[in-house]
Amino acid sequence: GQNIDQPTEMTATEGAIVQINCTYQTSGFNGLFWYQQHAGEAPTFLSYNVLDGLEEKGRFSSFLSRSKGYSYLLLKELQMKDSASYLCAVRGLKGDDKIIFGKGTRLHILP
Amino acid sequence: DVKVTQSSRYLVKRTGEKVFLECVQDMDHENMFWYRQDPGLGLRLIYFSYDVKMKEKGDIPEGYSVSREKKERFSLILESASTNQTSMYLCASSFSADTQYFGPGTRLTVL
């Protein structure tokens, strides 16, 4: 079967660092996405990992371990505007244009 | 910048009405997708299309149909709306197996 797990909610403090984990079990693997979604808005693309390792993009980094079926999104120097849901999504089969979304992690930032 | 637009941000319909949700993208993307998003259930794929006049069922196609007469436009049709179809509907597009870009969403309420 296809399964993507991530925590439902997390809370962190402004200026701190937070790590959002995602584990997946899918039929094949051909890339993992992270999206950010503010309340009432559409998801927006953050990162894409297809090879093992860390991809850094400003305050956000995403890590992938294919052998462990594991990824994390790291947010540094948290700002109030980072309060949002973060969606992990996986493309399973090579050539498959569909991606499977996790249910998202709602991140609350406290001042 | 990729632009995906949806015909309405908010829509209220009555049970049994036929409902059309339209999505237009301006980046000549081959693939277009319709999702619904519900609290606790995440994003679920209803239908997708990888070419004009082509369509594939997603995970929850029951009660829905789609139309893709032109490459830039993908319509979702609720033949006879029911209260359990009250949801946020999100359209997305992508070039081949690339990142999906989302429209702003339509919040549909069926009374």
PDB file of N, CA and C in Angstrom, chain A:
ATOM      1  N   GLY A   1       0.820  -1.196   0.000  1.00  0.00           N
ATOM      2  CA  GLY A   1       0.000   0.000   0.000  1.00  0.00           C
ATOM      3  C   GLY A   1       0.857   1.250   0.000  1.00  0.00           C
ATOM      4  N   GLN A   2       0.198   2.384  -0.061  1.00  0.00           N
ATOM      5  CA  GLN A   2       0.878   3.676  -0.081  1.00  0.00           C
ATOM      6  C   GLN A   2       0.540   4.381   1.223  1.00  0.00           C
ATOM      7  N   ASN A   3       1.570   4.850   1.918  1.00  0.00           N
ATOM      8  CA  ASN A   3       1.331   5.506   3.193  1.00  0.00           C
ATOM      9  C   ASN A   3       2.380   6.574   3.430  1.00  0.00           C
ATOM     10  N   ILE A   4       1.920   7.734   3.843  1.00  0.00           N
ATOM     11  CA  ILE A   4       2.832   8.822   4.207  1.00  0.00           C
ATOM     12  C   ILE A   4       2.416   9.318   5.576  1.00  0.00           C
ATOM     13  N   ASP A   5       3.364   9.334   6.505  1.00  0.00           N
ATOM     14  CA  ASP A   5       3.078   9.732   7.885  1.00  0.00           C
ATOM     15  C   ASP A   5       3.866  10.972   8.264  1.00  0.00           C
ATOM     16  N   GLN A   6       3.192  11.915   8.895  1.00  0.00           N
ATOM     17  CA  GLN A   6       3.837  13.091   9.448  1.00  0.00           C
ATOM     18  C   GLN A   6       3.018  13.518  10.660  1.00  0.00           C
ATOM     19  N   PRO A   7       3.650  14.203  11.617  1.00  0.00           N
ATOM     20  CA  PRO A   7       2.898  14.605  12.810  1.00  0.00           C
ATOM     21  C   PRO A   7       1.771  15.549  12.448  1.00  0.00           C
ATOM     22  N   THR A   8       0.698  15.475  13.213  1.00  0.00           N
ATOM     23  CA  THR A   8      -0.467  16.299  12.917  1.00  0.00           C
ATOM     24  C   THR A   8      -0.218  17.761  13.245  1.00  0.00           C
ATOM     25  N   GLU A   9       0.398  18.014  14.396  1.00  0.00           N
ATOM     26  CA  GLU A   9       0.630  19.389  14.832  1.00  0.00           C
ATOM     27  C   GLU A   9       1.964  19.510  15.542  1.00  0.00           C
ATOM     28  N   MET A  10       2.572  20.691  15.433  1.00  0.00           N
ATOM     29  CA  MET A  10       3.790  20.997  16.174  1.00  0.00           C
ATOM     30  C   MET A  10       3.731  22.458  16.590  1.00  0.00           C
ATOM     31  N   THR A  11       4.430  22.766  17.674  1.00  0.00           N
ATOM     32  CA  THR A  11       4.505  24.152  18.159  1.00  0.00           C
ATOM     33  C   THR A  11       5.965  24.515  18.362  1.00  0.00           C
ATOM     34  N   ALA A  12       6.345  25.710  17.971  1.00  0.00           N
ATOM     35  CA  ALA A  12       7.718  26.180  18.159  1.00  0.00           C
ATOM     36  C   ALA A  12       7.673  27.679  18.445  1.00  0.00           C
ATOM     37  N   THR A  13       8.830  28.188  18.861  1.00  0.00           N
ATOM     38  CA  THR A  13       8.925  29.592  19.273  1.00  0.00           C
ATOM     39  C   THR A  13       9.605  30.410  18.182  1.00  0.00           C
ATOM     40  N   GLU A  14       9.165  31.631  18.030  1.00  0.00           N
ATOM     41  CA  GLU A  14       9.782  32.552  17.074  1.00  0.00           C
ATOM     42  C   GLU A  14      11.280  32.625  17.303  1.00  0.00           C
ATOM     43  N   GLY A  15      12.053  32.541  16.214  1.00  0.00           N
ATOM     44  CA  GLY A  15      13.501  32.593  16.293  1.00  0.00           C
ATOM     45  C   GLY A  15      14.173  31.241  16.476  1.00  0.00           C
ATOM     46  N   ALA A  16      13.398  30.235  16.808  1.00  0.00           N
ATOM     47  CA  ALA A  16      13.957  28.898  17.057  1.00  0.00           C
ATOM     48  C   ALA A  16      14.075  28.099  15.758  1.00  0.00           C
ATOM     49  N   ILE A  17      14.433  26.801  15.910  1.00  0.00           N
ATOM     50  CA  ILE A  17      14.539  25.860  14.801  1.00  0.00           C
ATOM     51  C   ILE A  17      13.518  24.745  15.024  1.00  0.00           C
ATOM     52  N   VAL A  18      12.890  24.278  13.964  1.00  0.00           N
ATOM     53  CA  VAL A  18      11.965  23.159  14.089  1.00  0.00           C
ATOM     54  C   VAL A  18      12.205  22.171  12.949  1.00  0.00           C
ATOM     55  N   GLN A  19      12.042  20.884  13.265  1.00  0.00           N
ATOM     56  CA  GLN A  19      12.216  19.834  12.270  1.00  0.00           C
ATOM     57  C   GLN A  19      10.905  19.069  12.141  1.00  0.00           C
ATOM     58  N   ILE A  20      10.385  18.992  10.935  1.00  0.00           N
ATOM     59  CA  ILE A  20       9.139  18.268  10.666  1.00  0.00           C
ATOM     60  C   ILE A  20       9.496  16.986   9.917  1.00  0.00           C
ATOM     61  N   ASN A  21       9.168  15.857  10.517  1.00  0.00           N
ATOM     62  CA  ASN A  21       9.528  14.564   9.941  1.00  0.00           C
ATOM     63  C   ASN A  21       8.431  13.993   9.061  1.00  0.00           C
ATOM     64  N   CYS A  22       8.857  13.166   8.115  1.00  0.00           N
ATOM     65  CA  CYS A  22       7.923  12.500   7.212  1.00  0.00           C
ATOM     66  C   CYS A  22       8.476  11.114   6.909  1.00  0.00           C
ATOM     67  N   THR A  23       7.685  10.081   7.116  1.00  0.00           N
ATOM     68  CA  THR A  23       8.077   8.737   6.695  1.00  0.00           C
ATOM     69  C   THR A  23       7.090   8.253   5.650  1.00  0.00           C
ATOM     70  N   TYR A  24       7.590   7.448   4.730  1.00  0.00           N
ATOM     71  CA  TYR A  24       6.724   7.022   3.637  1.00  0.00           C
ATOM     72  C   TYR A  24       6.950   5.555   3.296  1.00  0.00           C
ATOM     73  N   GLN A  25       5.889   4.930   2.833  1.00  0.00           N
ATOM     74  CA  GLN A  25       5.946   3.565   2.274  1.00  0.00           C
ATOM     75  C   GLN A  25       5.133   3.627   0.998  1.00  0.00           C
ATOM     76  N   THR A  26       5.813   3.541  -0.136  1.00  0.00           N
ATOM     77  CA  THR A  26       5.119   3.680  -1.426  1.00  0.00           C
ATOM     78  C   THR A  26       5.597   2.608  -2.401  1.00  0.00           C
ATOM     79  N   SER A  27       4.818   2.400  -3.433  1.00  0.00           N
ATOM     80  CA  SER A  27       5.194   1.474  -4.502  1.00  0.00           C
ATOM     81  C   SER A  27       6.192   2.194  -5.386  1.00  0.00           C
ATOM     82  N   GLY A  28       7.468   1.998  -5.118  1.00  0.00           N
ATOM     83  CA  GLY A  28       8.500   2.719  -5.854  1.00  0.00           C
ATOM     84  C   GLY A  28       8.725   4.093  -5.253  1.00  0.00           C
ATOM     85  N   PHE A  29       9.801   4.721  -5.658  1.00  0.00           N
ATOM     86  CA  PHE A  29      10.090   6.081  -5.181  1.00  0.00           C
ATOM     87  C   PHE A  29      10.775   6.836  -6.305  1.00  0.00           C
ATOM     88  N   ASN A  30      10.252   8.031  -6.581  1.00  0.00           N
ATOM     89  CA  ASN A  30      10.841   8.848  -7.631  1.00  0.00           C
ATOM     90  C   ASN A  30      10.828  10.318  -7.262  1.00  0.00           C
ATOM     91  N   GLY A  31      10.961  10.608  -5.967  1.00  0.00           N
ATOM     92  CA  GLY A  31      11.059  12.004  -5.555  1.00  0.00           C
ATOM     93  C   GLY A  31      10.112  12.353  -4.423  1.00  0.00           C
ATOM     94  N   LEU A  32      10.534  13.282  -3.581  1.00  0.00           N
ATOM     95  CA  LEU A  32       9.722  13.727  -2.445  1.00  0.00           C
ATOM     96  C   LEU A  32       9.643  15.245  -2.432  1.00  0.00           C
ATOM     97  N   PHE A  33       8.436  15.749  -2.235  1.00  0.00           N
ATOM     98  CA  PHE A  33       8.172  17.179  -2.250  1.00  0.00           C
ATOM     99  C   PHE A  33       7.769  17.644  -0.854  1.00  0.00           C
ATOM    100  N   TRP A  34       8.082  18.893  -0.576  1.00  0.00           N
ATOM    101  CA  TRP A  34       7.498  19.592   0.571  1.00  0.00           C
ATOM    102  C   TRP A  34       6.768  20.828   0.050  1.00  0.00           C
ATOM    103  N   TYR A  35       5.545  21.003   0.561  1.00  0.00           N
ATOM    104  CA  TYR A  35       4.737  22.165   0.230  1.00  0.00           C
ATOM    105  C   TYR A  35       4.373  22.887   1.527  1.00  0.00           C
ATOM    106  N   GLN A  36       4.198  24.196   1.416  1.00  0.00           N
ATOM    107  CA  GLN A  36       3.687  25.011   2.524  1.00  0.00           C
ATOM    108  C   GLN A  36       2.276  25.461   2.178  1.00  0.00           C
ATOM    109  N   GLN A  37       1.386  25.406   3.163  1.00  0.00           N
ATOM    110  CA  GLN A  37       0.022  25.861   2.914  1.00  0.00           C
ATOM    111  C   GLN A  37      -0.466  26.699   4.091  1.00  0.00           C
ATOM    112  N   HIS A  38      -0.674  27.999   3.836  1.00  0.00           N
ATOM    113  CA  HIS A  38      -1.286  28.849   4.842  1.00  0.00           C
ATOM    114  C   HIS A  38      -2.784  28.618   4.853  1.00  0.00           C
ATOM    115  N   ALA A  39      -3.397  28.878   5.998  1.00  0.00           N
ATOM    116  CA  ALA A  39      -4.828  28.618   6.188  1.00  0.00           C
ATOM    117  C   ALA A  39      -5.647  29.318   5.109  1.00  0.00           C
ATOM    118  N   GLY A  40      -6.510  28.563   4.449  1.00  0.00           N
ATOM    119  CA  GLY A  40      -7.397  29.124   3.439  1.00  0.00           C
ATOM    120  C   GLY A  40      -6.747  29.395   2.098  1.00  0.00           C
ATOM    121  N   GLU A  41      -5.482  29.004   1.957  1.00  0.00           N
ATOM    122  CA  GLU A  41      -4.778  29.258   0.709  1.00  0.00           C
ATOM    123  C   GLU A  41      -4.329  27.949   0.062  1.00  0.00           C
ATOM    124  N   ALA A  42      -3.808  28.058  -1.153  1.00  0.00           N
ATOM    125  CA  ALA A  42      -3.339  26.876  -1.877  1.00  0.00           C
ATOM    126  C   ALA A  42      -1.940  26.481  -1.406  1.00  0.00           C
ATOM    127  N   PRO A  43      -1.575  25.210  -1.534  1.00  0.00           N
ATOM    128  CA  PRO A  43      -0.192  24.806  -1.247  1.00  0.00           C
ATOM    129  C   PRO A  43       0.783  25.475  -2.210  1.00  0.00           C
ATOM    130  N   THR A  44       1.954  25.841  -1.688  1.00  0.00           N
ATOM    131  CA  THR A  44       3.010  26.379  -2.538  1.00  0.00           C
ATOM    132  C   THR A  44       4.254  25.513  -2.376  1.00  0.00           C
ATOM    133  N   PHE A  45       4.949  25.310  -3.468  1.00  0.00           N
ATOM    134  CA  PHE A  45       6.101  24.430  -3.514  1.00  0.00           C
ATOM    135  C   PHE A  45       7.260  24.973  -2.692  1.00  0.00           C
ATOM    136  N   LEU A  46       7.875  24.109  -1.882  1.00  0.00           N
ATOM    137  CA  LEU A  46       9.060  24.493  -1.112  1.00  0.00           C
ATOM    138  C   LEU A  46      10.316  23.800  -1.608  1.00  0.00           C
ATOM    139  N   SER A  47      10.251  22.454  -1.743  1.00  0.00           N
ATOM    140  CA  SER A  47      11.479  21.730  -2.074  1.00  0.00           C
ATOM    141  C   SER A  47      11.152  20.397  -2.718  1.00  0.00           C
ATOM    142  N   TYR A  48      12.195  19.866  -3.378  1.00  0.00           N
ATOM    143  CA  TYR A  48      12.076  18.570  -4.047  1.00  0.00           C
ATOM    144  C   TYR A  48      13.377  17.819  -3.844  1.00  0.00           C
ATOM    145  N   ASN A  49      13.304  16.607  -3.308  1.00  0.00           N
ATOM    146  CA  ASN A  49      14.479  15.755  -3.127  1.00  0.00           C
ATOM    147  C   ASN A  49      14.273  14.457  -3.894  1.00  0.00           C
ATOM    148  N   VAL A  50      15.275  14.082  -4.654  1.00  0.00           N
ATOM    149  CA  VAL A  50      15.208  12.794  -5.346  1.00  0.00           C
ATOM    150  C   VAL A  50      16.402  11.915  -4.955  1.00  0.00           C
ATOM    151  N   LEU A  51      17.502  12.552  -4.541  1.00  0.00           N
ATOM    152  CA  LEU A  51      18.678  11.825  -4.071  1.00  0.00           C
ATOM    153  C   LEU A  51      18.852  12.031  -2.572  1.00  0.00           C
ATOM    154  N   ASP A  52      19.565  11.103  -1.938  1.00  0.00           N
ATOM    155  CA  ASP A  52      19.827  11.200  -0.498  1.00  0.00           C
ATOM    156  C   ASP A  52      20.630  12.460  -0.185  1.00  0.00           C
ATOM    157  N   GLY A  53      20.356  13.011   0.983  1.00  0.00           N
ATOM    158  CA  GLY A  53      21.137  14.153   1.432  1.00  0.00           C
ATOM    159  C   GLY A  53      20.282  15.357   1.740  1.00  0.00           C
ATOM    160  N   LEU A  54      20.983  16.445   2.005  1.00  0.00           N
ATOM    161  CA  LEU A  54      20.352  17.683   2.451  1.00  0.00           C
ATOM    162  C   LEU A  54      20.347  18.708   1.330  1.00  0.00           C
ATOM    163  N   GLU A  55      19.189  19.318   1.115  1.00  0.00           N
ATOM    164  CA  GLU A  55      19.065  20.424   0.159  1.00  0.00           C
ATOM    165  C   GLU A  55      18.718  21.673   0.958  1.00  0.00           C
ATOM    166  N   GLU A  56      19.544  22.694   0.827  1.00  0.00           N
ATOM    167  CA  GLU A  56      19.315  23.917   1.590  1.00  0.00           C
ATOM    168  C   GLU A  56      18.837  25.039   0.685  1.00  0.00           C
ATOM    169  N   LYS A  57      17.818  25.760   1.197  1.00  0.00           N
ATOM    170  CA  LYS A  57      17.271  26.874   0.430  1.00  0.00           C
ATOM    171  C   LYS A  57      16.888  27.958   1.422  1.00  0.00           C
ATOM    172  N   GLY A  58      17.841  28.846   1.694  1.00  0.00           N
ATOM    173  CA  GLY A  58      17.587  29.918   2.650  1.00  0.00           C
ATOM    174  C   GLY A  58      17.378  29.378   4.045  1.00  0.00           C
ATOM    175  N   ARG A  59      16.268  29.772   4.680  1.00  0.00           N
ATOM    176  CA  ARG A  59      16.002  29.311   6.044  1.00  0.00           C
ATOM    177  C   ARG A  59      15.458  27.893   6.074  1.00  0.00           C
ATOM    178  N   PHE A  60      15.090  27.359   4.903  1.00  0.00           N
ATOM    179  CA  PHE A  60      14.491  26.024   4.842  1.00  0.00           C
ATOM    180  C   PHE A  60      15.486  25.022   4.253  1.00  0.00           C
ATOM    181  N   SER A  61      15.514  23.824   4.848  1.00  0.00           N
ATOM    182  CA  SER A  61      16.324  22.733   4.316  1.00  0.00           C
ATOM    183  C   SER A  61      15.463  21.482   4.299  1.00  0.00           C
ATOM    184  N   SER A  62      15.726  20.599   3.341  1.00  0.00           N
ATOM    185  CA  SER A  62      15.006  19.327   3.312  1.00  0.00           C
ATOM    186  C   SER A  62      16.014  18.207   3.152  1.00  0.00           C
ATOM    187  N   PHE A  63      15.765  17.137   3.908  1.00  0.00           N
ATOM    188  CA  PHE A  63      16.675  15.986   3.933  1.00  0.00           C
ATOM    189  C   PHE A  63      15.930  14.751   3.486  1.00  0.00           C
ATOM    190  N   LEU A  64      16.652  13.851   2.805  1.00  0.00           N
ATOM    191  CA  LEU A  64      16.050  12.600   2.345  1.00  0.00           C
ATOM    192  C   LEU A  64      16.980  11.433   2.616  1.00  0.00           C
ATOM    193  N   SER A  65      16.407  10.330   3.119  1.00  0.00           N
ATOM    194  CA  SER A  65      17.098   9.044   3.194  1.00  0.00           C
ATOM    195  C   SER A  65      16.182   8.016   2.539  1.00  0.00           C
ATOM    196  N   ARG A  66      16.530   7.594   1.343  1.00  0.00           N
ATOM    197  CA  ARG A  66      15.679   6.648   0.609  1.00  0.00           C
ATOM    198  C   ARG A  66      15.679   5.277   1.267  1.00  0.00           C
ATOM    199  N   SER A  67      16.818   4.865   1.817  1.00  0.00           N
ATOM    200  CA  SER A  67      16.883   3.533   2.424  1.00  0.00           C
ATOM    201  C   SER A  67      15.995   3.437   3.658  1.00  0.00           C
ATOM    202  N   LYS A  68      15.781   4.564   4.335  1.00  0.00           N
ATOM    203  CA  LYS A  68      14.950   4.577   5.538  1.00  0.00           C
ATOM    204  C   LYS A  68      13.530   5.037   5.245  1.00  0.00           C
ATOM    205  N   GLY A  69      13.247   5.453   4.031  1.00  0.00           N
ATOM    206  CA  GLY A  69      11.917   5.969   3.720  1.00  0.00           C
ATOM    207  C   GLY A  69      11.577   7.161   4.586  1.00  0.00           C
ATOM    208  N   TYR A  70      12.508   8.108   4.654  1.00  0.00           N
ATOM    209  CA  TYR A  70      12.414   9.174   5.658  1.00  0.00           C
ATOM    210  C   TYR A  70      12.877  10.495   5.061  1.00  0.00           C
ATOM    211  N   SER A  71      12.178  11.546   5.437  1.00  0.00           N
ATOM    212  CA  SER A  71      12.568  12.896   5.069  1.00  0.00           C
ATOM    213  C   SER A  71      12.264  13.822   6.232  1.00  0.00           C
ATOM    214  N   TYR A  72      12.950  14.946   6.280  1.00  0.00           N
ATOM    215  CA  TYR A  72      12.547  15.999   7.199  1.00  0.00           C
ATOM    216  C   TYR A  72      12.693  17.356   6.544  1.00  0.00           C
ATOM    217  N   LEU A  73      11.886  18.276   7.020  1.00  0.00           N
ATOM    218  CA  LEU A  73      11.964  19.685   6.629  1.00  0.00           C
ATOM    219  C   LEU A  73      12.448  20.457   7.849  1.00  0.00           C
ATOM    220  N   LEU A  74      13.507  21.208   7.688  1.00  0.00           N
ATOM    221  CA  LEU A  74      14.097  21.969   8.781  1.00  0.00           C
ATOM    222  C   LEU A  74      13.856  23.449   8.532  1.00  0.00           C
ATOM    223  N   LEU A  75      13.258  24.114   9.492  1.00  0.00           N
ATOM    224  CA  LEU A  75      13.005  25.549   9.378  1.00  0.00           C
ATOM    225  C   LEU A  75      13.816  26.259  10.456  1.00  0.00           C
ATOM    226  N   LYS A  76      14.656  27.186  10.024  1.00  0.00           N
ATOM    227  CA  LYS A  76      15.515  27.914  10.962  1.00  0.00           C
ATOM    228  C   LYS A  76      14.994  29.334  11.145  1.00  0.00           C
ATOM    229  N   GLU A  77      15.431  29.962  12.237  1.00  0.00           N
ATOM    230  CA  GLU A  77      15.096  31.370  12.512  1.00  0.00           C
ATOM    231  C   GLU A  77      13.600  31.617  12.268  1.00  0.00           C
ATOM    232  N   LEU A  78      12.799  30.850  12.954  1.00  0.00           N
ATOM    233  CA  LEU A  78      11.367  30.858  12.711  1.00  0.00           C
ATOM    234  C   LEU A  78      10.773  32.263  12.831  1.00  0.00           C
ATOM    235  N   GLN A  79       9.844  32.536  11.908  1.00  0.00           N
ATOM    236  CA  GLN A  79       9.115  33.802  11.908  1.00  0.00           C
ATOM    237  C   GLN A  79       7.625  33.495  12.048  1.00  0.00           C
ATOM    238  N   MET A  80       6.876  34.472  12.502  1.00  0.00           N
ATOM    239  CA  MET A  80       5.436  34.261  12.708  1.00  0.00           C
ATOM    240  C   MET A  80       4.757  33.839  11.399  1.00  0.00           C
ATOM    241  N   LYS A  81       5.255  34.331  10.284  1.00  0.00           N
ATOM    242  CA  LYS A  81       4.638  34.000   8.993  1.00  0.00           C
ATOM    243  C   LYS A  81       4.859  32.537   8.592  1.00  0.00           C
ATOM    244  N   ASP A  82       5.727  31.835   9.346  1.00  0.00           N
ATOM    245  CA  ASP A  82       5.932  30.409   9.070  1.00  0.00           C
ATOM    246  C   ASP A  82       4.811  29.546   9.640  1.00  0.00           C
ATOM    247  N   SER A  83       3.918  30.156  10.388  1.00  0.00           N
ATOM    248  CA  SER A  83       2.742  29.420  10.880  1.00  0.00           C
ATOM    249  C   SER A  83       1.913  28.988   9.682  1.00  0.00           C
ATOM    250  N   ALA A  84       1.848  27.673   9.473  1.00  0.00           N
ATOM    251  CA  ALA A  84       1.199  27.122   8.277  1.00  0.00           C
ATOM    252  C   ALA A  84       1.174  25.606   8.418  1.00  0.00           C
ATOM    253  N   SER A  85       0.549  24.969   7.461  1.00  0.00           N
ATOM    254  CA  SER A  85       0.653  23.505   7.356  1.00  0.00           C
ATOM    255  C   SER A  85       1.748  23.167   6.366  1.00  0.00           C
ATOM    256  N   TYR A  86       2.459  22.086   6.644  1.00  0.00           N
ATOM    257  CA  TYR A  86       3.548  21.638   5.772  1.00  0.00           C
ATOM    258  C   TYR A  86       3.213  20.227   5.295  1.00  0.00           C
ATOM    259  N   LEU A  87       3.132  20.096   3.976  1.00  0.00           N
ATOM    260  CA  LEU A  87       2.699  18.841   3.360  1.00  0.00           C
ATOM    261  C   LEU A  87       3.890  18.113   2.759  1.00  0.00           C
ATOM    262  N   CYS A  88       4.022  16.863   3.117  1.00  0.00           N
ATOM    263  CA  CYS A  88       5.013  15.976   2.514  1.00  0.00           C
ATOM    264  C   CYS A  88       4.300  15.199   1.404  1.00  0.00           C
ATOM    265  N   ALA A  89       4.933  15.054   0.259  1.00  0.00           N
ATOM    266  CA  ALA A  89       4.292  14.351  -0.859  1.00  0.00           C
ATOM    267  C   ALA A  89       5.335  13.535  -1.611  1.00  0.00           C
ATOM    268  N   VAL A  90       4.948  12.366  -2.072  1.00  0.00           N
ATOM    269  CA  VAL A  90       5.883  11.444  -2.719  1.00  0.00           C
ATOM    270  C   VAL A  90       5.389  11.059  -4.103  1.00  0.00           C
ATOM    271  N   ARG A  91       6.307  11.061  -5.067  1.00  0.00           N
ATOM    272  CA  ARG A  91       6.026  10.460  -6.367  1.00  0.00           C
ATOM    273  C   ARG A  91       6.526   9.030  -6.309  1.00  0.00           C
ATOM    274  N   GLY A  92       5.630   8.100  -6.568  1.00  0.00           N
ATOM    275  CA  GLY A  92       5.962   6.694  -6.411  1.00  0.00           C
ATOM    276  C   GLY A  92       6.696   6.123  -7.601  1.00  0.00           C
ATOM    277  N   LEU A  93       5.918   5.713  -8.591  1.00  0.00           N
ATOM    278  CA  LEU A  93       6.514   5.017  -9.717  1.00  0.00           C
ATOM    279  C   LEU A  93       7.192   5.979 -10.674  1.00  0.00           C
ATOM    280  N   LYS A  94       8.297   5.552 -11.231  1.00  0.00           N
ATOM    281  CA  LYS A  94       9.009   6.362 -12.230  1.00  0.00           C
ATOM    282  C   LYS A  94       8.078   6.602 -13.409  1.00  0.00           C
ATOM    283  N   GLY A  95       7.993   7.825 -13.829  1.00  0.00           N
ATOM    284  CA  GLY A  95       7.122   8.178 -14.948  1.00  0.00           C
ATOM    285  C   GLY A  95       5.695   8.443 -14.535  1.00  0.00           C
ATOM    286  N   ASP A  96       5.377   8.183 -13.292  1.00  0.00           N
ATOM    287  CA  ASP A  96       4.025   8.452 -12.808  1.00  0.00           C
ATOM    288  C   ASP A  96       3.892   9.938 -12.529  1.00  0.00           C
ATOM    289  N   ASP A  97       2.895  10.556 -13.117  1.00  0.00           N
ATOM    290  CA  ASP A  97       2.739  11.992 -12.920  1.00  0.00           C
ATOM    291  C   ASP A  97       1.970  12.331 -11.662  1.00  0.00           C
ATOM    292  N   LYS A  98       1.440  11.333 -10.973  1.00  0.00           N
ATOM    293  CA  LYS A  98       0.697  11.595  -9.742  1.00  0.00           C
ATOM    294  C   LYS A  98       1.659  11.670  -8.576  1.00  0.00           C
ATOM    295  N   ILE A  99       1.284  12.458  -7.568  1.00  0.00           N
ATOM    296  CA  ILE A  99       2.009  12.411  -6.307  1.00  0.00           C
ATOM    297  C   ILE A  99       1.016  12.154  -5.180  1.00  0.00           C
ATOM    298  N   ILE A 100       1.508  11.533  -4.142  1.00  0.00           N
ATOM    299  CA  ILE A 100       0.657  11.164  -3.000  1.00  0.00           C
ATOM    300  C   ILE A 100       1.000  12.095  -1.853  1.00  0.00           C
ATOM    301  N   PHE A 101      -0.018  12.728  -1.286  1.00  0.00           N
ATOM    302  CA  PHE A 101       0.213  13.694  -0.228  1.00  0.00           C
ATOM    303  C   PHE A 101      -0.012  13.089   1.149  1.00  0.00           C
ATOM    304  N   GLY A 102       0.832  13.477   2.099  1.00  0.00           N
ATOM    305  CA  GLY A 102       0.534  13.227   3.504  1.00  0.00           C
ATOM    306  C   GLY A 102      -0.561  14.172   3.954  1.00  0.00           C
ATOM    307  N   LYS A 103      -1.023  13.994   5.192  1.00  0.00           N
ATOM    308  CA  LYS A 103      -2.133  14.807   5.685  1.00  0.00           C
ATOM    309  C   LYS A 103      -1.688  16.173   6.187  1.00  0.00           C
ATOM    310  N   GLY A 104      -0.381  16.385   6.236  1.00  0.00           N
ATOM    311  CA  GLY A 104       0.114  17.698   6.609  1.00  0.00           C
ATOM    312  C   GLY A 104       0.393  17.841   8.090  1.00  0.00           C
ATOM    313  N   THR A 105       1.346  18.706   8.403  1.00  0.00           N
ATOM    314  CA  THR A 105       1.687  19.048   9.785  1.00  0.00           C
ATOM    315  C   THR A 105       1.373  20.519   9.990  1.00  0.00           C
ATOM    316  N   ARG A 106       0.493  20.804  10.944  1.00  0.00           N
ATOM    317  CA  ARG A 106       0.165  22.200  11.231  1.00  0.00           C
ATOM    318  C   ARG A 106       1.168  22.733  12.235  1.00  0.00           C
ATOM    319  N   LEU A 107       1.909  23.751  11.831  1.00  0.00           N
ATOM    320  CA  LEU A 107       2.951  24.337  12.674  1.00  0.00           C
ATOM    321  C   LEU A 107       2.458  25.650  13.269  1.00  0.00           C
ATOM    322  N   HIS A 108       2.493  25.719  14.604  1.00  0.00           N
ATOM    323  CA  HIS A 108       2.110  26.946  15.311  1.00  0.00           C
ATOM    324  C   HIS A 108       3.377  27.614  15.826  1.00  0.00           C
ATOM    325  N   ILE A 109       3.532  28.898  15.550  1.00  0.00           N
ATOM    326  CA  ILE A 109       4.687  29.651  16.028  1.00  0.00           C
ATOM    327  C   ILE A 109       4.224  30.588  17.149  1.00  0.00           C
ATOM    328  N   LEU A 110       4.892  30.470  18.286  1.00  0.00           N
ATOM    329  CA  LEU A 110       4.565  31.318  19.439  1.00  0.00           C
ATOM    330  C   LEU A 110       5.550  32.474  19.533  1.00  0.00           C
ATOM    331  N   PRO A 111       5.080  33.660  19.911  1.00  0.00           N
ATOM    332  CA  PRO A 111       6.003  34.809  20.018  1.00  0.00           C
ATOM    333  C   PRO A 111       6.942  34.676  21.210  1.00  0.00           C
TER     334      PRO A 111
END
